[in-house]
Amino acid sequence: MTDVRALQQLAIDIAREAGELARLRRSEGVRIAATKSAVADIVTEADREVERLIRNRLAEARPGDGFLGEESGAERGIGDLTWVVDPIDGTVNYAYGIPSYAVSIAAVAGEPDPATWLALVGVVFNPVTGELFHAARGEGAWLGEERLAVNAEPSAAGALLATGFGYDPATHVGDLARVARVMPLARDLRRAGAASLDFAFVAAGRLDGYFERGLHPWDHAAGALLVTEAGGMVGGAGIGDTPNRDLTVASGPGLFAALSAAAKGH
Ligand code: IPD
């Protein structure tokens, strides 16, 4: 049987070490190593180095597991357990010195298949604030020692929401139309630039809801578990779906149906 608590502690220890490395490299100056699909889709040398560190630590501790990382893709094949890793989520913030980025590490049972998955363990660590969000399936979501709970209902004045914009310019018209549809539900809207922290903030009740099209597994793997373990709901293009590339919606239960419907446009 999988010892979920041991997996969680491993993910926490590695996220802390990786986050400290990211912060150190940031203090030494950042070099953008490459742009990927678009000008906003960048990778720094630190992203690669931090992912290598995480991959190596996991390989030492659990050589039989699979690994899926933002920078290296799928490696070591897919085992009974796959680690899904974003070494620096919020890379554009990181590159510009905005202190809102995080290491995101999740353990997913089997192959990370968008149709079936929910992580067993998820950790999101911002090394600048020192905030460590963690969850294990069935064990709740936590910020350090503090148990997290989503906002069951947004305030009557409207919901504080967050979103993100895809890197592909062809999707921007659709992204903005989605924002316009959702705004009647909102008190205000944030585009903070790190999906894992957007999920963590929904879990912590700092945001009422979050929606974005185009997320990859490493963007939502850990964060989605934080939200569900904090009593929230996470869906995709269909209500009750899992997060996927078409649409991800996360919120407390009171807002979920309305936010999903507005985000989808029907
Ligand atoms: C990105 C950030 C951003 C979100 C993008 C992600 P990265 O991750 O989470 O907030 O809008 O969809 O790809 O590229 O910085 O790891």
mmCIF file of C-alpha atoms and ligand atoms in Angstrom:
data_model
loop_
_atom_site.group_PDB
_atom_site.id
_atom_site.type_symbol
_atom_site.label_atom_id
_atom_site.label_comp_id
_atom_site.label_asym_id
_atom_site.label_seq_id
_atom_site.Cartn_x
_atom_site.Cartn_y
_atom_site.Cartn_z
ATOM 1 C CA MET A 1 0.000 0.000 0.000
ATOM 2 C CA THR A 2 1.204 3.508 -0.785
ATOM 3 C CA ASP A 3 2.313 5.414 2.291
ATOM 4 C CA VAL A 4 0.767 8.756 1.333
ATOM 5 C CA ARG A 5 2.220 10.592 4.324
ATOM 6 C CA ALA A 6 5.729 9.484 3.405
ATOM 7 C CA LEU A 7 5.166 10.708 -0.149
ATOM 8 C CA GLN A 8 3.906 14.009 1.201
ATOM 9 C CA GLN A 9 6.947 14.478 3.446
ATOM 10 C CA LEU A 10 9.263 13.642 0.558
ATOM 11 C CA ALA A 11 7.529 16.191 -1.660
ATOM 12 C CA ILE A 12 7.712 18.826 1.099
ATOM 13 C CA ASP A 13 11.438 18.270 1.705
ATOM 14 C CA ILE A 14 12.259 18.382 -1.998
ATOM 15 C CA ALA A 15 10.045 21.444 -2.637
ATOM 16 C CA ARG A 16 11.833 23.341 0.146
ATOM 17 C CA GLU A 17 15.286 22.444 -1.178
ATOM 18 C CA ALA A 18 14.267 23.261 -4.754
ATOM 19 C CA GLY A 19 12.662 26.548 -3.736
ATOM 20 C CA GLU A 20 15.769 27.650 -1.886
ATOM 21 C CA LEU A 21 17.850 26.900 -4.977
ATOM 22 C CA ALA A 22 15.443 28.941 -7.129
ATOM 23 C CA ARG A 23 15.649 31.857 -4.701
ATOM 24 C CA LEU A 24 19.453 31.694 -4.594
ATOM 25 C CA ARG A 25 19.701 31.669 -8.379
ATOM 26 C CA ARG A 26 17.264 34.610 -8.534
ATOM 27 C CA SER A 27 19.504 36.614 -6.211
ATOM 28 C CA GLU A 28 22.437 35.931 -8.528
ATOM 29 C CA GLY A 29 20.537 37.283 -11.559
ATOM 30 C CA VAL A 30 18.347 35.472 -14.054
ATOM 31 C CA ARG A 31 19.152 34.443 -17.593
ATOM 32 C CA ILE A 32 16.340 33.554 -19.951
ATOM 33 C CA ALA A 33 17.675 30.398 -21.581
ATOM 34 C CA ALA A 34 15.037 30.120 -24.312
ATOM 35 C CA THR A 35 11.577 31.113 -25.393
ATOM 36 C CA LYS A 36 9.345 28.148 -26.096
ATOM 37 C CA SER A 37 5.927 28.365 -27.772
ATOM 38 C CA ALA A 38 5.634 32.197 -27.531
ATOM 39 C CA VAL A 39 7.469 35.262 -26.179
ATOM 40 C CA ALA A 40 5.758 34.884 -22.787
ATOM 41 C CA ASP A 41 6.585 31.159 -22.669
ATOM 42 C CA ILE A 42 10.124 31.326 -21.360
ATOM 43 C CA VAL A 43 12.531 29.023 -19.608
ATOM 44 C CA THR A 44 15.379 30.255 -17.434
ATOM 45 C CA GLU A 45 18.558 28.361 -16.627
ATOM 46 C CA ALA A 46 17.204 28.130 -13.075
ATOM 47 C CA ASP A 47 14.046 26.314 -14.265
ATOM 48 C CA ARG A 48 16.252 23.623 -15.780
ATOM 49 C CA GLU A 49 18.624 23.383 -12.837
ATOM 50 C CA VAL A 50 15.786 23.245 -10.278
ATOM 51 C CA GLU A 51 13.969 20.570 -12.279
ATOM 52 C CA ARG A 52 17.192 18.521 -12.451
ATOM 53 C CA LEU A 53 17.530 18.759 -8.680
ATOM 54 C CA ILE A 54 13.941 17.603 -8.132
ATOM 55 C CA ARG A 55 14.289 14.782 -10.664
ATOM 56 C CA ASN A 56 17.514 13.557 -9.077
ATOM 57 C CA ARG A 57 16.153 13.668 -5.525
ATOM 58 C CA LEU A 58 13.056 11.716 -6.585
ATOM 59 C CA ALA A 59 15.133 9.189 -8.515
ATOM 60 C CA GLU A 60 17.332 8.618 -5.438
ATOM 61 C CA ALA A 61 14.355 8.207 -3.107
ATOM 62 C CA ARG A 62 11.948 6.384 -5.439
ATOM 63 C CA PRO A 63 13.763 4.982 -8.475
ATOM 64 C CA GLY A 64 10.720 3.071 -9.784
ATOM 65 C CA ASP A 65 8.409 6.053 -10.135
ATOM 66 C CA GLY A 66 7.557 7.955 -13.305
ATOM 67 C CA PHE A 67 8.395 11.613 -13.780
ATOM 68 C CA LEU A 68 6.682 14.336 -15.811
ATOM 69 C CA GLY A 69 8.304 17.742 -15.627
ATOM 70 C CA GLU A 70 7.598 21.030 -17.391
ATOM 71 C CA GLU A 71 11.124 21.324 -18.747
ATOM 72 C CA SER A 72 12.063 17.709 -19.443
ATOM 73 C CA GLY A 73 8.694 16.126 -20.240
ATOM 74 C CA ALA A 74 8.048 12.484 -19.384
ATOM 75 C CA GLU A 75 11.076 10.546 -18.230
ATOM 76 C CA ARG A 76 11.890 7.165 -16.736
ATOM 77 C CA GLY A 77 8.651 5.838 -18.181
ATOM 78 C CA ILE A 78 5.433 5.809 -16.237
ATOM 79 C CA GLY A 79 5.326 3.736 -13.053
ATOM 80 C CA ASP A 80 2.548 3.003 -10.552
ATOM 81 C CA LEU A 81 3.183 6.504 -9.336
ATOM 82 C CA THR A 82 4.154 9.524 -11.420
ATOM 83 C CA TRP A 83 5.620 12.750 -10.098
ATOM 84 C CA VAL A 84 4.300 15.806 -11.918
ATOM 85 C CA VAL A 85 6.556 18.793 -11.437
ATOM 86 C CA ASP A 86 6.738 22.465 -12.302
ATOM 87 C CA PRO A 87 10.153 23.556 -10.998
ATOM 88 C CA ILE A 88 9.316 27.267 -11.164
ATOM 89 C CA ASP A 89 5.647 28.021 -11.780
ATOM 90 C CA GLY A 90 5.357 31.719 -12.588
ATOM 91 C CA THR A 91 8.554 31.864 -14.628
ATOM 92 C CA VAL A 92 7.738 35.295 -16.079
ATOM 93 C CA ASN A 93 7.292 36.690 -12.543
ATOM 94 C CA TYR A 94 10.559 35.015 -11.589
ATOM 95 C CA ALA A 95 12.407 36.503 -14.539
ATOM 96 C CA TYR A 96 11.116 40.011 -13.753
ATOM 97 C CA GLY A 97 11.769 39.807 -10.009
ATOM 98 C CA ILE A 98 8.092 39.666 -9.005
ATOM 99 C CA PRO A 99 8.055 37.556 -5.824
ATOM 100 C CA SER A 100 5.139 35.395 -6.855
ATOM 101 C CA TYR A 101 6.419 32.073 -8.082
ATOM 102 C CA ALA A 102 6.410 28.555 -6.655
ATOM 103 C CA VAL A 103 7.756 25.049 -6.877
ATOM 104 C CA SER A 104 4.870 22.671 -7.583
ATOM 105 C CA ILE A 105 5.223 18.927 -6.955
ATOM 106 C CA ALA A 106 2.456 16.321 -7.134
ATOM 107 C CA ALA A 107 2.358 12.536 -6.983
ATOM 108 C CA VAL A 108 -0.302 11.018 -9.215
ATOM 109 C CA ALA A 109 -1.312 7.345 -9.142
ATOM 110 C CA GLY A 110 -0.509 5.657 -12.440
ATOM 111 C CA GLU A 111 -0.290 7.537 -15.676
ATOM 112 C CA PRO A 112 -1.283 11.221 -15.402
ATOM 113 C CA ASP A 113 -4.335 10.839 -17.596
ATOM 114 C CA PRO A 114 -6.517 13.974 -17.696
ATOM 115 C CA ALA A 115 -9.658 11.841 -17.792
ATOM 116 C CA THR A 116 -9.050 10.049 -14.525
ATOM 117 C CA TRP A 117 -6.635 11.821 -12.400
ATOM 118 C CA LEU A 118 -6.450 13.439 -9.080
ATOM 119 C CA ALA A 119 -3.130 13.663 -7.297
ATOM 120 C CA LEU A 120 -2.439 11.704 -4.102
ATOM 121 C CA VAL A 121 -0.141 14.397 -2.807
ATOM 122 C CA GLY A 122 0.396 18.029 -3.783
ATOM 123 C CA VAL A 123 2.885 20.619 -2.554
ATOM 124 C CA VAL A 124 3.195 24.266 -3.636
ATOM 125 C CA PHE A 125 6.059 26.262 -2.100
ATOM 126 C CA ASN A 126 6.775 29.961 -2.586
ATOM 127 C CA PRO A 127 10.367 30.392 -1.407
ATOM 128 C CA VAL A 128 10.071 34.190 -1.213
ATOM 129 C CA THR A 129 7.179 34.264 1.272
ATOM 130 C CA GLY A 130 8.137 30.896 2.779
ATOM 131 C CA GLU A 131 4.532 29.741 2.405
ATOM 132 C CA LEU A 132 4.254 25.990 1.970
ATOM 133 C CA PHE A 133 0.857 24.673 0.895
ATOM 134 C CA HIS A 134 0.431 20.909 1.054
ATOM 135 C CA ALA A 135 -2.272 18.295 0.776
ATOM 136 C CA ALA A 136 -2.645 14.538 0.761
ATOM 137 C CA ARG A 137 -5.787 12.904 -0.544
ATOM 138 C CA GLY A 138 -8.289 12.433 2.280
ATOM 139 C CA GLU A 139 -6.029 14.250 4.768
ATOM 140 C CA GLY A 140 -6.997 17.879 4.116
ATOM 141 C CA ALA A 141 -5.046 20.846 2.759
ATOM 142 C CA TRP A 142 -2.667 22.872 4.891
ATOM 143 C CA LEU A 143 -0.613 26.041 4.900
ATOM 144 C CA GLY A 144 2.207 24.943 7.150
ATOM 145 C CA GLU A 145 0.329 23.818 10.277
ATOM 146 C CA GLU A 146 -2.892 25.682 9.488
ATOM 147 C CA ARG A 147 -5.777 23.715 7.978
ATOM 148 C CA LEU A 148 -7.233 25.354 4.882
ATOM 149 C CA ALA A 149 -10.862 25.805 3.858
ATOM 150 C CA VAL A 150 -12.229 27.406 0.704
ATOM 151 C CA ASN A 151 -14.839 30.134 0.943
ATOM 152 C CA ALA A 152 -18.092 28.227 0.772
ATOM 153 C CA GLU A 153 -19.871 31.262 -0.709
ATOM 154 C CA PRO A 154 -18.467 34.488 -2.148
ATOM 155 C CA SER A 155 -19.480 37.709 -0.448
ATOM 156 C CA ALA A 156 -22.704 39.336 -1.607
ATOM 157 C CA ALA A 157 -20.532 42.065 -3.138
ATOM 158 C CA GLY A 158 -19.171 39.546 -5.633
ATOM 159 C CA ALA A 159 -16.325 37.067 -5.895
ATOM 160 C CA LEU A 160 -12.619 37.802 -5.916
ATOM 161 C CA LEU A 161 -11.466 35.815 -8.932
ATOM 162 C CA ALA A 162 -8.213 35.026 -10.710
ATOM 163 C CA THR A 163 -7.429 33.925 -14.228
ATOM 164 C CA GLY A 164 -4.516 33.483 -16.597
ATOM 165 C CA PHE A 165 -3.964 33.994 -20.297
ATOM 166 C CA GLY A 166 -2.671 31.368 -22.686
ATOM 167 C CA TYR A 167 0.683 31.892 -24.340
ATOM 168 C CA ASP A 168 -0.740 31.392 -27.818
ATOM 169 C CA PRO A 169 -1.898 34.820 -29.134
ATOM 170 C CA ALA A 170 -4.646 33.040 -31.095
ATOM 171 C CA THR A 171 -6.375 32.247 -27.802
ATOM 172 C CA HIS A 172 -6.399 35.789 -26.409
ATOM 173 C CA VAL A 173 -9.692 36.885 -27.963
ATOM 174 C CA GLY A 174 -11.374 33.854 -26.395
ATOM 175 C CA ASP A 175 -9.650 34.474 -23.055
ATOM 176 C CA LEU A 176 -10.889 38.067 -22.956
ATOM 177 C CA ALA A 177 -14.418 37.071 -23.964
ATOM 178 C CA ARG A 178 -14.390 34.582 -21.076
ATOM 179 C CA VAL A 179 -13.307 37.327 -18.691
ATOM 180 C CA ALA A 180 -16.158 39.542 -19.903
ATOM 181 C CA ARG A 181 -18.669 36.732 -19.313
ATOM 182 C CA VAL A 182 -17.377 36.060 -15.818
ATOM 183 C CA MET A 183 -17.069 39.669 -14.625
ATOM 184 C CA PRO A 184 -20.732 40.017 -13.569
ATOM 185 C CA LEU A 185 -19.930 37.470 -10.808
ATOM 186 C CA ALA A 186 -16.818 39.325 -9.695
ATOM 187 C CA ARG A 187 -15.945 41.937 -7.154
ATOM 188 C CA ASP A 188 -12.549 42.066 -8.866
ATOM 189 C CA LEU A 189 -10.186 39.958 -10.961
ATOM 190 C CA ARG A 190 -6.472 39.089 -10.591
ATOM 191 C CA ARG A 191 -3.941 37.849 -13.151
ATOM 192 C CA ALA A 192 -1.144 37.040 -10.742
ATOM 193 C CA GLY A 193 0.955 34.830 -13.042
ATOM 194 C CA ALA A 194 1.420 31.522 -11.199
ATOM 195 C CA ALA A 195 -1.350 28.962 -11.591
ATOM 196 C CA SER A 196 -0.220 26.837 -8.639
ATOM 197 C CA LEU A 197 -0.527 29.858 -6.340
ATOM 198 C CA ASP A 198 -3.928 30.745 -7.796
ATOM 199 C CA PHE A 199 -5.150 27.270 -6.774
ATOM 200 C CA ALA A 200 -3.441 27.563 -3.378
ATOM 201 C CA PHE A 201 -5.141 30.906 -2.764
ATOM 202 C CA VAL A 202 -8.557 29.435 -3.628
ATOM 203 C CA ALA A 203 -7.812 26.639 -1.132
ATOM 204 C CA ALA A 204 -6.880 29.245 1.496
ATOM 205 C CA GLY A 205 -10.014 31.346 0.887
ATOM 206 C CA ARG A 206 -7.904 34.277 -0.326
ATOM 207 C CA LEU A 207 -9.610 33.965 -3.702
ATOM 208 C CA ASP A 208 -13.174 32.817 -4.295
ATOM 209 C CA GLY A 209 -12.445 31.249 -7.646
ATOM 210 C CA TYR A 210 -9.975 30.748 -10.482
ATOM 211 C CA PHE A 211 -10.427 29.837 -14.122
ATOM 212 C CA GLU A 212 -8.001 29.416 -17.023
ATOM 213 C CA ARG A 213 -7.827 27.736 -20.400
ATOM 214 C CA GLY A 214 -4.720 25.912 -21.584
ATOM 215 C CA LEU A 215 -3.212 24.608 -18.340
ATOM 216 C CA HIS A 216 -0.757 21.733 -18.480
ATOM 217 C CA PRO A 217 -0.709 18.906 -15.931
ATOM 218 C CA TRP A 218 2.264 20.449 -14.089
ATOM 219 C CA ASP A 219 0.294 23.691 -13.669
ATOM 220 C CA HIS A 220 -2.718 22.064 -11.983
ATOM 221 C CA ALA A 221 -1.518 18.753 -10.526
ATOM 222 C CA ALA A 222 -0.670 19.914 -7.004
ATOM 223 C CA GLY A 223 -2.983 22.925 -6.889
ATOM 224 C CA ALA A 224 -6.164 21.084 -7.815
ATOM 225 C CA LEU A 225 -5.650 18.689 -4.901
ATOM 226 C CA LEU A 226 -5.177 21.636 -2.528
ATOM 227 C CA VAL A 227 -8.577 22.973 -3.594
ATOM 228 C CA THR A 228 -10.493 19.699 -3.349
ATOM 229 C CA GLU A 229 -8.904 18.867 0.014
ATOM 230 C CA ALA A 230 -9.907 22.327 1.257
ATOM 231 C CA GLY A 231 -13.555 21.529 0.443
ATOM 232 C CA GLY A 232 -13.607 23.129 -2.996
ATOM 233 C CA MET A 233 -14.434 21.906 -6.470
ATOM 234 C CA VAL A 234 -12.250 21.685 -9.567
ATOM 235 C CA GLY A 235 -13.585 21.030 -13.009
ATOM 236 C CA GLY A 236 -12.870 21.143 -16.677
ATOM 237 C CA ALA A 237 -14.875 21.904 -19.764
ATOM 238 C CA GLY A 238 -17.832 19.956 -18.363
ATOM 239 C CA ILE A 239 -19.112 20.332 -14.807
ATOM 240 C CA GLY A 240 -17.785 17.408 -12.798
ATOM 241 C CA ASP A 241 -14.890 16.972 -15.234
ATOM 242 C CA THR A 242 -11.254 16.992 -14.272
ATOM 243 C CA PRO A 243 -9.043 19.978 -15.139
ATOM 244 C CA ASN A 244 -7.835 19.929 -18.704
ATOM 245 C CA ARG A 245 -6.382 22.000 -21.525
ATOM 246 C CA ASP A 246 -9.791 23.281 -22.608
ATOM 247 C CA LEU A 247 -10.739 24.841 -19.312
ATOM 248 C CA THR A 248 -10.009 24.627 -15.619
ATOM 249 C CA VAL A 249 -12.337 26.096 -12.996
ATOM 250 C CA ALA A 250 -11.687 25.991 -9.243
ATOM 251 C CA SER A 251 -13.803 27.491 -6.468
ATOM 252 C CA GLY A 252 -15.812 26.863 -3.361
ATOM 253 C CA PRO A 253 -19.018 24.859 -3.815
ATOM 254 C CA GLY A 254 -21.337 27.887 -3.707
ATOM 255 C CA LEU A 255 -19.776 29.530 -6.749
ATOM 256 C CA PHE A 256 -18.767 26.539 -8.840
ATOM 257 C CA ALA A 257 -21.808 26.014 -11.056
ATOM 258 C CA ALA A 258 -22.193 29.706 -11.889
ATOM 259 C CA LEU A 259 -18.479 30.236 -12.488
ATOM 260 C CA SER A 260 -18.216 27.130 -14.680
ATOM 261 C CA ALA A 261 -21.257 28.150 -16.730
ATOM 262 C CA ALA A 262 -19.957 31.693 -17.231
ATOM 263 C CA ALA A 263 -16.447 30.515 -18.074
ATOM 264 C CA LYS A 264 -17.787 28.022 -20.622
ATOM 265 C CA GLY A 265 -20.242 30.487 -22.120
ATOM 266 C CA HIS A 266 -23.411 28.435 -21.854
HETATM 267 C C1 IPD B 1 2.383 29.492 -16.197
HETATM 268 C C2 IPD B 1 1.807 30.265 -15.039
HETATM 269 C C3 IPD B 1 0.744 31.239 -15.503
HETATM 270 C C4 IPD B 1 -0.346 30.562 -16.272
HETATM 271 C C5 IPD B 1 0.221 29.743 -17.412
HETATM 272 C C6 IPD B 1 1.263 28.766 -16.895
HETATM 273 P P1 IPD B 1 4.944 28.717 -16.021
HETATM 274 O O1 IPD B 1 3.330 28.538 -15.766
HETATM 275 O O2 IPD B 1 1.256 29.372 -14.111
HETATM 276 O O3 IPD B 1 0.116 31.889 -14.418
HETATM 277 O O4 IPD B 1 -1.222 31.549 -16.775
HETATM 278 O O5 IPD B 1 -0.858 29.037 -17.982
HETATM 279 O O6 IPD B 1 1.793 28.030 -17.950
HETATM 280 O O7 IPD B 1 5.133 28.698 -17.496
HETATM 281 O O8 IPD B 1 5.334 30.000 -15.423
HETATM 282 O O9 IPD B 1 5.530 27.524 -15.348
#
